[in-house]
mmCIF file of C-alpha atoms and ligand atoms in Angstrom:
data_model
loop_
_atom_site.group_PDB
_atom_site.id
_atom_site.type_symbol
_atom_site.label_atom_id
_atom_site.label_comp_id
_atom_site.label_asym_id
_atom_site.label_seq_id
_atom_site.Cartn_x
_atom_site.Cartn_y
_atom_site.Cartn_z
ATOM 1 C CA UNK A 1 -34.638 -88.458 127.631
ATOM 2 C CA UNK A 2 -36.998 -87.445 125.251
ATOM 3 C CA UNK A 3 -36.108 -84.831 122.498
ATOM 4 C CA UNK A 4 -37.881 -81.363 122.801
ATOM 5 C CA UNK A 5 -36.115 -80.062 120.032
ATOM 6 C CA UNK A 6 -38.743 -78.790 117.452
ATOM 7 C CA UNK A 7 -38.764 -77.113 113.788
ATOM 8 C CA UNK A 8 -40.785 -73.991 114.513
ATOM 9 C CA UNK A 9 -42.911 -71.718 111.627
ATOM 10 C CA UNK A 10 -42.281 -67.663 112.209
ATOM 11 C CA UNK A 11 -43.210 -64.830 110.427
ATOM 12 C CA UNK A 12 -42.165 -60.809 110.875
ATOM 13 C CA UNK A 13 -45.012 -58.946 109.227
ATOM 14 C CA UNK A 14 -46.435 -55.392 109.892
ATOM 15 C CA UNK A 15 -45.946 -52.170 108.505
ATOM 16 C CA UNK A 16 -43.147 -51.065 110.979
ATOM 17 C CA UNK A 17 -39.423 -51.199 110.325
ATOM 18 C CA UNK A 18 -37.181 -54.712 111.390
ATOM 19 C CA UNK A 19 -39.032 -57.432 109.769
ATOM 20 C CA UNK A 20 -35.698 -58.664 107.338
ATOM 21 C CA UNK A 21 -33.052 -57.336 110.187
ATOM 22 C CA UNK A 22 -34.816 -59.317 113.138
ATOM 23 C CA UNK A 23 -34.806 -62.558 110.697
ATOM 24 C CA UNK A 24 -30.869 -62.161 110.649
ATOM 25 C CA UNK A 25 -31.063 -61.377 114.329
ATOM 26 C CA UNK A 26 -32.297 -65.123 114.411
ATOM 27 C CA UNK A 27 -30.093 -66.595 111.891
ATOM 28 C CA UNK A 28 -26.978 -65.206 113.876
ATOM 29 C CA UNK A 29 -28.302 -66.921 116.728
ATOM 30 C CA UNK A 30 -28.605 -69.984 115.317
ATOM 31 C CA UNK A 31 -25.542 -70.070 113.781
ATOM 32 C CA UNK A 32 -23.757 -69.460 117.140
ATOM 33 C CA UNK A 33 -25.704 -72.558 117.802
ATOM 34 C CA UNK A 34 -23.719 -74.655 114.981
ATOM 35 C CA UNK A 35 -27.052 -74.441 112.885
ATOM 36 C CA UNK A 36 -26.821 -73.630 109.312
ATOM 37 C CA UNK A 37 -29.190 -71.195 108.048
ATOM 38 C CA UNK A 38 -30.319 -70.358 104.247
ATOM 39 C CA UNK A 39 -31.800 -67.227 103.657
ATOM 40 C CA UNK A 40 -33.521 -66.391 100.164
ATOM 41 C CA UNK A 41 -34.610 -62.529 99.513
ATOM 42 C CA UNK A 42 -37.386 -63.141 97.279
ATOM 43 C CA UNK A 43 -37.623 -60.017 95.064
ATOM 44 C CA UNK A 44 -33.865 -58.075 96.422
ATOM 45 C CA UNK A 45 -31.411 -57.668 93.899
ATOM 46 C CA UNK A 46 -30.191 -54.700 92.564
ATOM 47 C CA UNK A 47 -29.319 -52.854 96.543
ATOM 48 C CA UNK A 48 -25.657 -53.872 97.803
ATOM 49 C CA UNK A 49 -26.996 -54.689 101.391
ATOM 50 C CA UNK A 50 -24.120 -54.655 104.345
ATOM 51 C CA UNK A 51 -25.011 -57.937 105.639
ATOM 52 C CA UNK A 52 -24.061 -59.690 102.421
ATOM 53 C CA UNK A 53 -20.687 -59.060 102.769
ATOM 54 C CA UNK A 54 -21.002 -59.499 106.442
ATOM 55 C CA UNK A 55 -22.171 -63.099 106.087
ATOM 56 C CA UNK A 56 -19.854 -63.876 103.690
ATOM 57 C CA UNK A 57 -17.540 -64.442 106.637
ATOM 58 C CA UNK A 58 -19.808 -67.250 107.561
ATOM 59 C CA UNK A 59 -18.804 -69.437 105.055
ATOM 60 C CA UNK A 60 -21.718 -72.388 104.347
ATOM 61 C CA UNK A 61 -22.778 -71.859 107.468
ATOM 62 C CA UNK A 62 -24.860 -68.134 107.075
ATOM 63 C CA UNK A 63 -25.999 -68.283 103.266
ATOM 64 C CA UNK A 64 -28.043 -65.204 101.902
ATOM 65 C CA UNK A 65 -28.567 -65.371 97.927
ATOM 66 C CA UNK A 66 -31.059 -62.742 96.834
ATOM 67 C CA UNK A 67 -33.591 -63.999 94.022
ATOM 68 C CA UNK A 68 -35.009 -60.734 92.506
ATOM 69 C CA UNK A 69 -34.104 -57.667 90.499
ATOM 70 C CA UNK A 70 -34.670 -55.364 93.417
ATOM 71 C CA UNK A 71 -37.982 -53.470 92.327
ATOM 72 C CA UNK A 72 -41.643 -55.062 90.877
ATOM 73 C CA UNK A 73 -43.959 -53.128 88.804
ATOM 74 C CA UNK A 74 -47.315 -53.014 90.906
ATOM 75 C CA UNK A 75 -50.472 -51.593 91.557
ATOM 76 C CA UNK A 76 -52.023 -50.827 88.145
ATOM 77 C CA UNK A 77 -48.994 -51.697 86.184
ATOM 78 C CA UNK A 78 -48.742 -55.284 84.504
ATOM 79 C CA UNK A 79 -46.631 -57.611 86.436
ATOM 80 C CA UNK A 80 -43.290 -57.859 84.492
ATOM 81 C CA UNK A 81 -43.306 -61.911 83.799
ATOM 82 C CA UNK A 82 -39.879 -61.535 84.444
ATOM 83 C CA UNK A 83 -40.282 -60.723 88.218
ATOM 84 C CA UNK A 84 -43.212 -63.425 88.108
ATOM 85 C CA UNK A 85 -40.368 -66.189 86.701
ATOM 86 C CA UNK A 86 -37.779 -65.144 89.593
ATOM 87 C CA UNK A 87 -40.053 -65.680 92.255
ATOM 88 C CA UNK A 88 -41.274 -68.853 90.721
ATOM 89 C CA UNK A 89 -37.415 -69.947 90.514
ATOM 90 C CA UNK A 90 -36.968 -68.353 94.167
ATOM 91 C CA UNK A 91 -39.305 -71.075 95.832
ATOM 92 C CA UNK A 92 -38.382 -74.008 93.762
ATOM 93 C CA UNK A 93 -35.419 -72.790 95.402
ATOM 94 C CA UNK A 94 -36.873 -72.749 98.572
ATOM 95 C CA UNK A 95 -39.170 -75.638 98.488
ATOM 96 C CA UNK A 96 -35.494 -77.517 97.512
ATOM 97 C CA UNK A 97 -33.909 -76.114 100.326
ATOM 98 C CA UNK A 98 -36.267 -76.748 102.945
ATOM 99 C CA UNK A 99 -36.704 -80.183 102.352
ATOM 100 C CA UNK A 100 -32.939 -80.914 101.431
ATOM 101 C CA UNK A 101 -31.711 -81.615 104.767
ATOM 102 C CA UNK A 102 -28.886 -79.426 104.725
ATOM 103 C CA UNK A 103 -30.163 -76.449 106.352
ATOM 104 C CA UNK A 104 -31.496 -76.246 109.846
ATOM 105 C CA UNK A 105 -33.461 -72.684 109.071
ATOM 106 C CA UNK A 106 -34.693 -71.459 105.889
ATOM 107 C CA UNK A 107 -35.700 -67.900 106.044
ATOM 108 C CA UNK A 108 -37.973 -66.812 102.835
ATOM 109 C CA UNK A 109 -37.359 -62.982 103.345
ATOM 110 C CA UNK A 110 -39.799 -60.946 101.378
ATOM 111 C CA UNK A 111 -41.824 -63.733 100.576
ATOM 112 C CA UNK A 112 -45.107 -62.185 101.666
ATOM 113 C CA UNK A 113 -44.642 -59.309 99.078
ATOM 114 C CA UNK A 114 -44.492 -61.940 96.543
ATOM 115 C CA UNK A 115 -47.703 -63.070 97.689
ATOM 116 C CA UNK A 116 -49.217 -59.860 98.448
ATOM 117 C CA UNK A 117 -48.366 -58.998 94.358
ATOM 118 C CA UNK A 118 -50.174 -62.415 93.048
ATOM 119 C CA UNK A 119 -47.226 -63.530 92.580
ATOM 120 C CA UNK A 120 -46.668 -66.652 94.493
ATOM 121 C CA UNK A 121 -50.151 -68.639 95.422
ATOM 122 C CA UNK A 122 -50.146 -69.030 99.118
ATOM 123 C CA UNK A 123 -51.364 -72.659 99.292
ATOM 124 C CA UNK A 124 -48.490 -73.797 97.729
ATOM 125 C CA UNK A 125 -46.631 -71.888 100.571
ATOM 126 C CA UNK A 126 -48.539 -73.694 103.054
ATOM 127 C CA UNK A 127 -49.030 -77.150 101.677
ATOM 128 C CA UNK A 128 -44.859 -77.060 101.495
ATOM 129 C CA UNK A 129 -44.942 -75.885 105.254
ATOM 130 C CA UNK A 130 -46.895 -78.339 106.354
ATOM 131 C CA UNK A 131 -45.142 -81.569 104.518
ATOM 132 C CA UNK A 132 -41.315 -79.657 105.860
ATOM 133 C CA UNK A 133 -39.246 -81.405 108.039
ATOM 134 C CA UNK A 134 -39.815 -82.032 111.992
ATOM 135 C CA UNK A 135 -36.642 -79.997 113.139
ATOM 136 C CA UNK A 136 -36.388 -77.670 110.194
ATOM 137 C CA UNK A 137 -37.154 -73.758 111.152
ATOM 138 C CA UNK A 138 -38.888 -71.446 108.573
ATOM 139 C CA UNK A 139 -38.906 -67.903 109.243
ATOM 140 C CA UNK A 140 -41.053 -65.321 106.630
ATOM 141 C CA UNK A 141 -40.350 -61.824 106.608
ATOM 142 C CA UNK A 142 -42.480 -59.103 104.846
ATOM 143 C CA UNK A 143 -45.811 -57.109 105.493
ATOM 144 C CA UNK A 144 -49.260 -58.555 104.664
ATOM 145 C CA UNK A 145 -48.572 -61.761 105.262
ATOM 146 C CA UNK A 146 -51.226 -63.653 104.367
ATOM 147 C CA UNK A 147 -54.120 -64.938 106.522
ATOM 148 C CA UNK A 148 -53.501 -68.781 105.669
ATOM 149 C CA UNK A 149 -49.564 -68.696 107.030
ATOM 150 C CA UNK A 150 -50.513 -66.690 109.985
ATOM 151 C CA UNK A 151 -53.127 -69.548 110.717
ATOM 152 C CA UNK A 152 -50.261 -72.197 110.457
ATOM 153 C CA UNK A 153 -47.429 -70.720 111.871
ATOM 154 C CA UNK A 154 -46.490 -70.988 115.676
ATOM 155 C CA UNK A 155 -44.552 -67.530 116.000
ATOM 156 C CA UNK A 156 -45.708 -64.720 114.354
ATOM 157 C CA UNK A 157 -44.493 -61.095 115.250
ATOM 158 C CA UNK A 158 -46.269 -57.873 113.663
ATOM 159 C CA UNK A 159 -44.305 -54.563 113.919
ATOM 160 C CA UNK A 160 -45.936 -51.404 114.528
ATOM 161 C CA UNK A 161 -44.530 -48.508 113.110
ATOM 162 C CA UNK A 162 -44.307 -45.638 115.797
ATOM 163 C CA UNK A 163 -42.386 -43.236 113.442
ATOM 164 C CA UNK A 164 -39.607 -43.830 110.830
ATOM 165 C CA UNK A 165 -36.831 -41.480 110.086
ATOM 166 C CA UNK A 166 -38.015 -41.433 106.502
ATOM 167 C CA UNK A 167 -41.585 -39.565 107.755
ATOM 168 C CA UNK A 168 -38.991 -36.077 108.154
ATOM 169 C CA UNK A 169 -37.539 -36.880 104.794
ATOM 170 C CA UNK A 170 -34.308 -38.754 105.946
ATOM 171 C CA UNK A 171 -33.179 -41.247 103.276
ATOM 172 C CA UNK A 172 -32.289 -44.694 104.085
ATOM 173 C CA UNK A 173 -28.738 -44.261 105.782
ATOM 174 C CA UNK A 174 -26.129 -47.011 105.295
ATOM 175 C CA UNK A 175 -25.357 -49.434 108.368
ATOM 176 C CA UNK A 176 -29.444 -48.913 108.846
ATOM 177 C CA UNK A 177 -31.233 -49.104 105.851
ATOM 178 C CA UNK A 178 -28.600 -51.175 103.931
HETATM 179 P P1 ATP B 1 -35.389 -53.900 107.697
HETATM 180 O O1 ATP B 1 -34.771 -54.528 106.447
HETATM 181 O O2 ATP B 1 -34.758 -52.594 108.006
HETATM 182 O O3 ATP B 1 -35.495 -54.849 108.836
HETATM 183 P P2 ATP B 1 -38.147 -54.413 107.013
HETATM 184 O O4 ATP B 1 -37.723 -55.733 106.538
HETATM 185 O O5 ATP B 1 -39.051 -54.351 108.196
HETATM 186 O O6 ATP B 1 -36.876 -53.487 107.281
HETATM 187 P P3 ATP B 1 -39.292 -53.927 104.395
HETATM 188 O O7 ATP B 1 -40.767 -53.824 104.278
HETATM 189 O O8 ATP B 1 -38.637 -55.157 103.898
HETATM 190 O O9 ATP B 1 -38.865 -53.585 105.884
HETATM 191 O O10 ATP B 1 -38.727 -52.661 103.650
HETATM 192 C C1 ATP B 1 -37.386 -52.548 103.358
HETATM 193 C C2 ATP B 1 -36.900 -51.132 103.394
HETATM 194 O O11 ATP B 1 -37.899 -50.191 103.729
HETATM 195 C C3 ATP B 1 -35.829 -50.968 104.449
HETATM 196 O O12 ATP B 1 -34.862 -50.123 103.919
HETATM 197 C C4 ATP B 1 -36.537 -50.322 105.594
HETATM 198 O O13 ATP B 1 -35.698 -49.516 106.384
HETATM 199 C C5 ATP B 1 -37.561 -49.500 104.924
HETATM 200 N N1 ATP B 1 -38.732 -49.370 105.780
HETATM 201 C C6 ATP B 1 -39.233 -50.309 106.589
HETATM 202 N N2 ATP B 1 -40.313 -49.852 107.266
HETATM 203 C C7 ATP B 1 -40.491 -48.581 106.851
HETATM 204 C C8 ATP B 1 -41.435 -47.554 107.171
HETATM 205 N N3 ATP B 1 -42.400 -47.779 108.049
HETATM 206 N N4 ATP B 1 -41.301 -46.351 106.534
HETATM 207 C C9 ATP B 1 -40.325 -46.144 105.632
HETATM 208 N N5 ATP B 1 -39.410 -47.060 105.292
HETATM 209 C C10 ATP B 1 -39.471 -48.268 105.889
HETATM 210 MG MG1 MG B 2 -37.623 -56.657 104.740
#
């Protein structure tokens, strides 16, 4: 019987609302599965986001370790070289982890900000797609993801924001938001 089992590249982009929370959508799928999935917030930090304590039920099997300070200088600020040496140290992280074996899904959540910024060169992105392993699913979450990973991924979702709660001056609301 041959083996249609395959590592697939996705990415939730777009400017509407459910790009992170339809990652961990995934990754609770997969874990029912028996999978282990790995997900690294590139840039989170300094929130106290519900689903971290959630997955901490999951044991080794539903890992989320966020790599950031929670906010980056941009636009016509200087980027802090701080925030530029996280993200470096989030994907040697990453790189690590999707080649190590011991994760069946890698999710890079909030990568494409890091990109968007400068921050993180998108060929090295790719080139460390293309050389991952067969079986090994890589899910990247954030807007503007960039025209290179769109071009090598095989799933890629774009939300569309309709209208967000925030537009009438609701803040972000716990259980939703965080
Ligand atoms: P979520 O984590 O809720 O799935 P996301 O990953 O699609 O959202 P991000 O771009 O990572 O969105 O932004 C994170 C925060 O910004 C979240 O608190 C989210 O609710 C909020 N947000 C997302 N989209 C919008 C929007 N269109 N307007 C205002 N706030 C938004
Ligand atoms: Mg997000």
């Amino acid at each position: 019987m041959t083996d249609s089992r395959k590592g697939l590249i996705l990415i939730n982009t777009g400017p509407g609302k459910g790009k992170t929370t339809a990652a961990m959508g995934t990754a609770l799928r997969a874990v029912g599965n028996g999978m282990k999935v790995l997900m690294l917030q590139f840039l989170k930090g300094s929130w106290h986001y519900g689903e971290l304590d959630a997955v901490a039920g999951f044991g080794q099997n539903f890992v989320i370790r966020q790599m950031g300070r929670g906010f980056v200088k941009i636009g016509g600020a200087e980027t802090d070289p701080e925030d530029v040496r996280l993200v470096e140290a989030a994907w040697e992280e990453a790189r690590a982890a999707i080649g190590s074996g011991e994760w069946d899904m890698v999710i890079l959540d909030e990568i494409n900000y890091a990109i968007g910024y400068g921050m993180l060169d998108p060929a090295r992105v790719a080139e460390a797609l293309r050389g991952k392993p067969e079986l090994v699913h890589v899910v990247l979450t954030g807007r503007n993801a960039h025209p290179t990973l769109v071009e090598l991924a095989d799933t890629v979702t774009e939300m569309r924001e309709v209208k967000h709660a925030y537009q009438k001056g609701i803040l972000a609301q716990r259980g939703i938001e965080y």
